[in-house]
Short mmCIF file of C-alpha atoms and ligand atoms in Angstrom, two decimals:
data_model
loop_
_atom_site.label_atom_id
_atom_site.label_comp_id
_atom_site.label_asym_id
_atom_site.label_seq_id
_atom_site.Cartn_x
_atom_site.Cartn_y
_atom_site.Cartn_z
CA MET Y 1 2.18 -30.81 -3.38
CA GLN Y 2 -1.50 -30.19 -4.20
CA ASN Y 3 -2.48 -28.42 -1.02
CA LEU Y 4 0.84 -26.87 -0.27
CA VAL Y 5 0.61 -23.34 1.00
CA LEU Y 6 4.03 -21.92 0.27
CA TYR Y 7 3.36 -18.58 1.85
CA ARG Y 8 2.76 -20.16 5.26
CA LYS Y 9 5.30 -22.93 4.94
CA TYR Y 10 8.12 -20.55 4.01
CA ARG Y 11 7.13 -17.69 6.25
CA PRO Y 12 10.39 -16.62 7.94
CA GLN Y 13 10.66 -17.58 11.61
CA ASN Y 14 13.56 -15.32 12.56
CA PHE Y 15 15.32 -12.19 11.31
CA LYS Y 16 17.95 -14.19 9.46
CA GLU Y 17 15.33 -15.91 7.30
CA PHE Y 18 13.62 -12.62 6.46
CA PHE Y 19 14.24 -11.49 2.87
CA GLY Y 20 14.69 -7.80 2.06
CA GLN Y 21 14.02 -4.65 4.16
CA GLU Y 22 17.57 -4.80 5.50
CA HIS Y 23 17.38 -1.17 6.66
CA ILE Y 24 14.52 -2.09 9.03
CA VAL Y 25 15.76 -5.49 10.17
CA LYS Y 26 19.10 -3.99 11.16
CA THR Y 27 17.65 -1.18 13.26
CA ILE Y 28 15.09 -3.40 14.96
CA SER Y 29 17.64 -6.13 15.68
CA ASN Y 30 19.93 -3.57 17.29
CA GLU Y 31 17.11 -2.27 19.47
CA ILE Y 32 16.23 -5.76 20.64
CA ALA Y 33 19.83 -6.80 21.27
CA SER Y 34 20.47 -3.67 23.33
CA GLY Y 35 17.14 -4.01 25.19
CA ASN Y 36 16.10 -0.60 23.96
CA ILE Y 37 12.72 -1.16 22.33
CA SER Y 38 9.91 1.34 21.77
CA HIS Y 39 6.33 0.95 22.90
CA ALA Y 40 4.81 1.73 19.54
CA TYR Y 41 5.89 1.06 15.98
CA LEU Y 42 4.35 2.02 12.68
CA PHE Y 43 5.17 -0.29 9.77
CA SER Y 44 4.03 1.23 6.50
CA GLY Y 45 4.39 0.14 2.91
CA HIS Y 46 3.09 -1.73 -0.11
CA ARG Y 47 1.13 -4.96 0.45
CA GLY Y 48 3.03 -8.22 0.68
CA THR Y 49 6.32 -6.65 1.73
CA GLY Y 50 6.56 -8.40 5.11
CA LYS Y 51 5.04 -5.98 7.63
CA THR Y 52 3.03 -8.46 9.72
CA THR Y 53 5.63 -11.18 9.27
CA LEU Y 54 8.30 -8.93 10.74
CA ALA Y 55 5.91 -7.83 13.48
CA ARG Y 56 5.46 -11.47 14.54
CA ILE Y 57 9.21 -12.15 14.55
CA PHE Y 58 9.65 -9.02 16.64
CA ALA Y 59 6.96 -10.17 19.12
CA LYS Y 60 8.70 -13.52 19.38
CA ALA Y 61 12.17 -12.04 19.81
CA ILE Y 62 11.25 -9.70 22.67
CA ASN Y 63 9.48 -12.53 24.48
CA CYS Y 64 11.99 -15.32 23.83
CA GLN Y 65 13.48 -16.86 26.97
CA ASN Y 66 16.61 -17.99 25.14
CA ARG Y 67 17.33 -15.17 22.78
CA LYS Y 68 20.71 -15.10 21.08
CA GLY Y 69 21.51 -11.46 20.29
CA SER Y 70 18.26 -10.39 18.67
CA GLU Y 71 17.18 -13.77 17.31
CA PRO Y 72 14.30 -15.76 18.81
CA CYS Y 73 15.19 -19.40 19.51
CA ASN Y 74 11.90 -20.88 18.22
CA LYS Y 75 12.27 -23.60 20.88
CA CYS Y 76 11.42 -22.07 24.26
CA ALA Y 77 7.89 -22.11 25.68
CA SER Y 78 7.27 -18.48 24.65
CA CYS Y 79 8.42 -19.00 21.06
CA LEU Y 80 6.40 -22.20 20.77
CA GLU Y 81 3.29 -20.54 22.11
CA ILE Y 82 3.57 -17.71 19.60
CA ASN Y 83 4.34 -20.10 16.74
CA SER Y 84 1.26 -22.16 17.60
CA GLY Y 85 -0.86 -19.06 16.96
CA LYS Y 86 -2.54 -19.44 20.34
CA ALA Y 87 -0.57 -16.97 22.48
CA ILE Y 88 -3.16 -14.93 24.39
CA ASP Y 89 -0.65 -12.16 25.04
CA LEU Y 90 -0.13 -11.64 21.33
CA ILE Y 91 -3.21 -9.89 20.04
CA GLU Y 92 -3.67 -9.51 16.29
CA ILE Y 93 -6.45 -7.36 14.94
CA ASP Y 94 -7.30 -6.59 11.34
CA ALA Y 95 -8.68 -3.07 11.40
CA ALA Y 96 -10.17 -3.58 7.94
CA SER Y 97 -12.80 -5.89 9.42
CA ASN Y 98 -12.80 -4.61 13.03
CA ARG Y 99 -13.09 -0.90 12.63
CA GLY Y 100 -15.18 -0.14 15.66
CA ILE Y 101 -14.84 1.29 19.10
CA ASP Y 102 -15.80 -2.00 20.79
CA GLU Y 103 -12.68 -3.63 19.51
CA ILE Y 104 -10.49 -0.86 20.87
CA ARG Y 105 -12.38 -0.87 24.15
CA SER Y 106 -11.65 -4.54 24.62
CA ILE Y 107 -7.97 -3.90 23.85
CA ARG Y 108 -7.98 -1.13 26.41
CA GLU Y 109 -9.50 -3.45 28.99
CA GLY Y 110 -7.12 -6.27 28.04
CA ILE Y 111 -4.05 -4.06 28.16
CA LYS Y 112 -4.84 -3.03 31.76
CA PHE Y 113 -3.70 -6.40 33.02
CA SER Y 114 -0.13 -7.55 32.78
CA PRO Y 115 0.62 -10.45 30.43
CA THR Y 116 -0.47 -13.91 31.54
CA PHE Y 117 2.38 -15.88 30.10
CA LEU Y 118 4.71 -13.81 27.96
CA LYS Y 119 6.98 -11.02 29.12
CA TYR Y 120 5.34 -8.45 26.84
CA LYS Y 121 1.81 -8.05 25.63
CA VAL Y 122 2.05 -7.31 21.94
CA LEU Y 123 -0.73 -5.88 19.86
CA ILE Y 124 -0.42 -6.09 16.09
CA LEU Y 125 -2.98 -3.89 14.38
CA ASP Y 126 -3.14 -4.55 10.66
CA GLU Y 127 -4.50 -1.97 8.20
CA ALA Y 128 -4.45 0.49 11.10
CA HIS Y 129 -5.52 3.41 8.88
CA GLN Y 130 -8.98 1.88 8.59
CA LEU Y 131 -9.93 2.38 12.23
CA SER Y 132 -12.96 4.59 12.71
CA LYS Y 133 -12.37 8.04 14.21
CA ASP Y 134 -13.63 7.00 17.65
CA ALA Y 135 -11.55 3.85 17.64
CA ALA Y 136 -8.46 5.79 16.59
CA ASN Y 137 -9.01 8.30 19.40
CA ALA Y 138 -9.37 5.49 21.91
CA LEU Y 139 -6.15 3.96 20.60
CA LEU Y 140 -4.43 7.31 20.93
CA LYS Y 141 -5.42 7.45 24.62
CA ILE Y 142 -3.75 4.07 25.16
CA LEU Y 143 -0.64 5.16 23.28
CA GLU Y 144 -0.36 8.29 25.39
CA GLU Y 145 0.24 6.22 28.50
CA PRO Y 146 1.17 2.69 27.52
CA PRO Y 147 1.87 0.21 30.33
CA ALA Y 148 5.52 -0.87 30.58
CA TYR Y 149 4.72 -4.40 29.40
CA ALA Y 150 2.79 -3.36 26.25
CA VAL Y 151 4.13 -3.05 22.72
CA PHE Y 152 2.01 -1.85 19.80
CA ILE Y 153 2.82 -2.54 16.19
CA LEU Y 154 0.58 -0.76 13.73
CA ALA Y 155 0.79 -1.86 10.10
CA THR Y 156 -0.62 0.09 7.20
CA THR Y 157 -0.53 0.25 3.43
CA GLU Y 158 -1.66 3.87 3.54
CA ALA Y 159 0.39 5.76 6.10
CA HIS Y 160 -0.91 9.14 4.87
CA LYS Y 161 -4.37 8.19 6.16
CA MET Y 162 -3.14 7.62 9.71
CA ILE Y 163 -4.05 10.23 12.29
CA PRO Y 164 -0.86 12.31 12.72
CA THR Y 165 -1.12 12.25 16.52
CA ILE Y 166 -0.99 8.45 16.44
CA ALA Y 167 1.79 8.29 13.84
CA SER Y 168 3.91 10.75 15.82
CA ARG Y 169 3.81 8.48 18.87
CA CYS Y 170 5.28 5.58 16.90
CA GLN Y 171 8.74 4.71 15.73
CA ARG Y 172 8.22 4.62 12.02
CA PHE Y 173 9.54 2.23 9.38
CA GLU Y 174 8.88 2.34 5.64
CA PHE Y 175 8.79 -1.05 3.94
CA HIS Y 176 10.02 -0.94 0.36
CA LYS Y 177 8.72 -3.00 -2.51
CA LEU Y 178 11.02 -5.97 -2.87
CA SER Y 179 13.59 -5.78 -5.65
CA PHE Y 180 13.50 -8.15 -8.59
CA GLU Y 181 16.65 -9.91 -7.34
CA GLU Y 182 15.36 -10.30 -3.78
CA MET Y 183 12.15 -11.90 -4.98
CA ILE Y 184 13.96 -14.22 -7.40
CA LYS Y 185 16.26 -15.28 -4.58
CA LYS Y 186 13.37 -16.19 -2.31
CA LEU Y 187 11.47 -18.11 -5.01
CA GLU Y 188 14.63 -19.97 -6.01
CA TRP Y 189 15.15 -20.94 -2.41
CA ILE Y 190 11.57 -22.25 -2.14
CA CYS Y 191 11.89 -24.19 -5.42
CA GLU Y 192 15.15 -25.73 -4.26
CA ASN Y 193 13.60 -26.85 -0.98
CA GLU Y 194 10.48 -28.23 -2.68
CA LYS Y 195 12.59 -29.85 -5.43
CA ILE Y 196 10.67 -27.94 -8.08
CA ASP Y 197 12.26 -27.86 -11.51
CA ILE Y 198 11.35 -24.53 -13.10
CA GLU Y 199 12.78 -22.49 -15.98
CA LYS Y 200 14.60 -19.32 -14.96
CA GLU Y 201 12.48 -17.33 -17.46
CA ALA Y 202 9.35 -18.67 -15.82
CA LEU Y 203 10.45 -17.43 -12.40
CA SER Y 204 11.35 -14.05 -13.91
CA LEU Y 205 7.86 -13.74 -15.37
CA ILE Y 206 6.21 -14.55 -12.04
CA VAL Y 207 8.34 -11.96 -10.27
CA ALA Y 208 7.92 -9.30 -12.97
CA SER Y 209 4.14 -9.60 -12.73
CA SER Y 210 4.03 -9.36 -8.93
CA GLU Y 211 5.06 -5.71 -8.61
CA GLY Y 212 7.30 -6.01 -5.58
CA SER Y 213 4.87 -8.09 -3.51
CA LEU Y 214 6.50 -11.28 -2.33
CA ARG Y 215 3.16 -12.61 -1.14
CA ASP Y 216 1.70 -12.23 -4.64
CA ALA Y 217 4.70 -13.98 -6.20
CA GLU Y 218 4.45 -16.88 -3.75
CA GLY Y 219 0.72 -17.09 -4.38
CA LYS Y 220 1.29 -17.33 -8.12
CA LEU Y 221 3.92 -20.04 -7.70
CA ASN Y 222 1.46 -21.88 -5.50
CA GLN Y 223 -1.27 -21.62 -8.11
CA ILE Y 224 1.05 -22.99 -10.79
CA LEU Y 225 2.06 -25.95 -8.62
CA SER Y 226 -1.54 -26.91 -8.03
CA PHE Y 227 -2.00 -27.14 -11.80
CA LEU Y 228 1.36 -28.67 -12.64
CA PRO Y 229 2.40 -30.89 -9.78
CA LYS Y 230 5.01 -32.82 -11.77
CA GLY Y 231 7.83 -32.27 -14.26
CA LYS Y 232 9.72 -29.23 -15.43
CA ILE Y 233 7.74 -26.02 -15.36
CA LYS Y 234 8.12 -23.95 -18.50
CA ILE Y 235 7.36 -20.32 -19.21
CA ASP Y 236 4.57 -21.25 -21.66
CA ASP Y 237 2.75 -23.28 -18.98
CA ILE Y 238 2.83 -20.29 -16.69
CA LYS Y 239 1.49 -17.89 -19.25
CA GLY Y 240 -1.47 -20.19 -19.80
CA ILE Y 241 -2.26 -20.70 -16.12
CA LEU Y 242 -1.84 -17.14 -14.90
CA GLY Y 243 -2.97 -15.45 -18.11
CA LEU Y 244 0.31 -13.54 -18.07
CA VAL Y 245 1.94 -11.96 -21.04
CA ASP Y 246 5.72 -12.03 -21.29
CA THR Y 247 7.78 -9.13 -22.55
CA SER Y 248 8.59 -10.80 -25.88
CA ILE Y 249 5.00 -10.08 -26.96
CA ALA Y 250 5.17 -6.40 -26.05
CA ARG Y 251 8.56 -6.24 -27.74
CA GLU Y 252 7.19 -7.68 -30.97
CA LEU Y 253 4.11 -5.46 -30.95
CA THR Y 254 6.31 -2.40 -30.39
CA ASP Y 255 8.19 -3.18 -33.60
CA ILE Y 256 4.91 -3.34 -35.49
CA LEU Y 257 3.75 -0.05 -33.95
CA ILE Y 258 7.00 1.66 -34.94
CA LYS Y 259 6.36 0.58 -38.54
CA LYS Y 260 2.76 1.86 -38.27
CA ASP Y 261 1.39 -1.34 -39.76
CA LYS Y 262 -2.31 -1.29 -38.87
CA ALA Y 263 -3.25 -4.61 -40.48
CA LEU Y 264 -0.43 -6.48 -38.80
CA THR Y 265 -1.25 -4.83 -35.45
CA LEU Y 266 -4.83 -6.10 -35.51
CA LYS Y 267 -3.72 -9.56 -36.59
CA PHE Y 268 -1.11 -9.70 -33.84
CA VAL Y 269 -3.56 -8.64 -31.12
CA ASN Y 270 -6.18 -11.14 -32.26
CA ASN Y 271 -3.72 -14.00 -32.46
CA ASN Y 272 -2.59 -13.41 -28.91
CA ILE Y 273 -6.07 -13.03 -27.46
CA GLU Y 274 -7.10 -16.25 -29.22
CA LYS Y 275 -4.12 -18.00 -27.68
CA GLY Y 276 -5.57 -17.16 -24.28
CA SER Y 277 -3.83 -13.94 -23.15
CA ASP Y 278 -5.96 -12.07 -20.66
CA ILE Y 279 -6.87 -8.74 -22.26
CA GLN Y 280 -6.17 -6.67 -19.11
CA GLU Y 281 -2.81 -8.36 -18.63
CA PHE Y 282 -2.09 -7.85 -22.32
CA ILE Y 283 -2.71 -4.10 -22.15
CA LYS Y 284 -0.84 -3.87 -18.86
CA SER Y 285 2.23 -5.53 -20.33
CA ILE Y 286 2.26 -3.21 -23.38
CA VAL Y 287 1.82 -0.12 -21.19
CA ASP Y 288 4.59 -1.34 -18.94
CA TYR Y 289 6.89 -1.91 -21.90
CA LEU Y 290 6.15 1.40 -23.64
CA ARG Y 291 6.64 3.23 -20.34
CA LYS Y 292 10.14 1.81 -20.23
CA LEU Y 293 10.75 3.13 -23.75
CA MET Y 294 9.65 6.56 -22.58
CA LEU Y 295 11.88 6.46 -19.50
CA LEU Y 296 14.84 5.44 -21.65
CA LYS Y 297 14.21 8.38 -23.95
CA ILE Y 298 14.51 10.69 -20.98
CA ASP Y 299 17.44 8.94 -19.33
CA PRO Y 300 19.27 6.18 -21.26
CA GLU Y 301 21.18 5.29 -18.07
CA LEU Y 302 17.97 3.81 -16.66
CA ILE Y 303 18.55 0.66 -18.71
CA LYS Y 304 20.52 -0.59 -15.70
CA THR Y 305 17.44 -0.65 -13.49
CA ILE Y 306 14.29 -0.88 -15.62
CA ALA Y 307 14.82 -4.21 -17.32
CA PRO Y 308 15.93 -6.60 -14.58
CA GLY Y 309 16.02 -10.24 -15.53
CA GLU Y 310 16.16 -9.44 -19.26
CA THR Y 311 18.89 -10.82 -21.50
CA LYS Y 312 21.56 -8.61 -23.08
CA GLU Y 313 19.85 -8.98 -26.46
CA ALA Y 314 16.47 -7.95 -25.04
CA LYS Y 315 18.07 -4.88 -23.47
CA GLU Y 316 19.69 -3.92 -26.76
CA ILE Y 317 16.35 -4.20 -28.55
CA ILE Y 318 14.51 -2.04 -26.03
CA GLU Y 319 17.24 0.62 -26.30
CA LYS Y 320 16.97 0.59 -30.09
CA GLN Y 321 13.17 0.77 -30.01
CA SER Y 322 13.29 3.65 -27.58
CA LYS Y 323 15.36 5.63 -30.08
CA GLU Y 324 13.11 4.74 -33.01
CA PHE Y 325 9.75 5.49 -31.41
CA ASP Y 326 8.78 9.15 -31.87
CA GLU Y 327 8.50 10.72 -28.42
CA LYS Y 328 5.24 12.56 -28.97
CA ARG Y 329 3.64 9.51 -30.53
CA LEU Y 330 4.88 7.35 -27.68
CA ARG Y 331 3.16 9.57 -25.13
CA LYS Y 332 -0.02 9.60 -27.21
CA THR Y 333 0.02 5.80 -27.46
CA LEU Y 334 0.43 5.44 -23.69
CA ASP Y 335 -2.46 7.85 -23.09
CA LEU Y 336 -4.71 5.96 -25.47
CA LEU Y 337 -3.80 2.60 -23.93
CA LEU Y 338 -4.55 3.83 -20.41
CA GLU Y 339 -8.00 4.91 -21.61
CA ALA Y 340 -8.48 1.57 -23.34
CA GLU Y 341 -7.59 -0.26 -20.14
CA ASN Y 342 -10.55 1.40 -18.44
CA LYS Y 343 -12.98 1.00 -21.32
CA THR Y 344 -12.23 -2.72 -21.59
CA LYS Y 345 -14.17 -3.30 -18.35
CA TYR Y 346 -17.39 -2.07 -19.96
CA SER Y 347 -16.92 -3.14 -23.56
CA SER Y 348 -19.07 -5.98 -24.93
CA ILE Y 349 -16.21 -6.89 -27.28
CA GLN Y 350 -13.28 -7.12 -24.93
CA GLN Y 351 -10.46 -6.33 -27.33
CA LEU Y 352 -12.21 -3.51 -29.21
CA PRO Y 353 -10.97 -0.61 -27.04
CA LEU Y 354 -7.41 -1.90 -27.44
CA GLU Y 355 -7.77 -2.20 -31.21
CA LEU Y 356 -9.20 1.32 -31.48
CA ALA Y 357 -6.44 2.75 -29.31
CA LEU Y 358 -3.66 1.12 -31.30
CA ILE Y 359 -5.10 2.22 -34.65
CA GLU Y 360 -5.58 5.78 -33.45
CA SER Y 361 -2.01 5.82 -32.14
CA MET Y 362 -0.77 5.21 -35.68
CA GLU Y 363 -2.79 8.03 -37.23
CA ASN Y 364 -1.24 11.41 -37.86
CA GLU Y 365 -2.34 14.38 -35.81
ZN1 ZN D 1 12.53 -18.63 22.30
#
């Protein structure tokens, strides 16, 4: 278990194993099954949402010698070559570290010749928005007249930075952040396969702190397993290892803030920092919680979506707190906390900006 790399081990090998992004998987599968694929794709979206993973499955599917519908077989010579990571006709470039014209030139040279082994030559260009201007122009030239055997998949976290002339030549797909339920489902599946006994609350905390990035959530689970290889994993263990703060702390602090109890606020903050909460995570979790209060003030219906994974009791409390917290004061508190989050990086006493912000938030105008 020590050196287990969950992200690689549980990387999906076909479309069926791929979690989330159903809108994309469906369209792409249909294109493959009907033999109607494009020469250039642009996958954009938040990090860790499956862009390069899906690009690799796609490369495998179009090259598979035994494809069933749209699914690669993972057994034929083409699939095996791609899975081994040694396929010379599958070129993967990270534009973040290879920004230059030389890289594009070599692609242009390479793309001139038909594939050696696979049916299609596939180029996956990660972080495509980072290409230099010259490199991007060279890429555009290739995209203007792509050879019949070439397929380009550009992936980017910042689609707005892509040159429009390149983007317009691609079939475009937007990857969404994964939903709370989708991420829980995947982690549960991994835990079941690895025979990991973990509290449901602990999984919820990992997911809640990963902001829609499955890769981050899997990385955190991995980190926990390297610390706690045996026995049942509890939410308290996780908080200690990842320095995470669970919502019960923000909930409790919110009650104290509503009562405007300065002494208790300072005591509460200090107790939690002493117990090992990371100050940035601490502020982040309070901001996140108070933001939900603000959203609920504006639209009480949002309770259905903003507190996934929370118990009925916890939802009732947050609704009650949202009514009790004065709206103007709530906005002021959020403003002050956002400032404190920044100041913490430069403060010699880490928790001081937070303490000042909370006290000021309780003072009258
Ligand atoms: Zn195959």
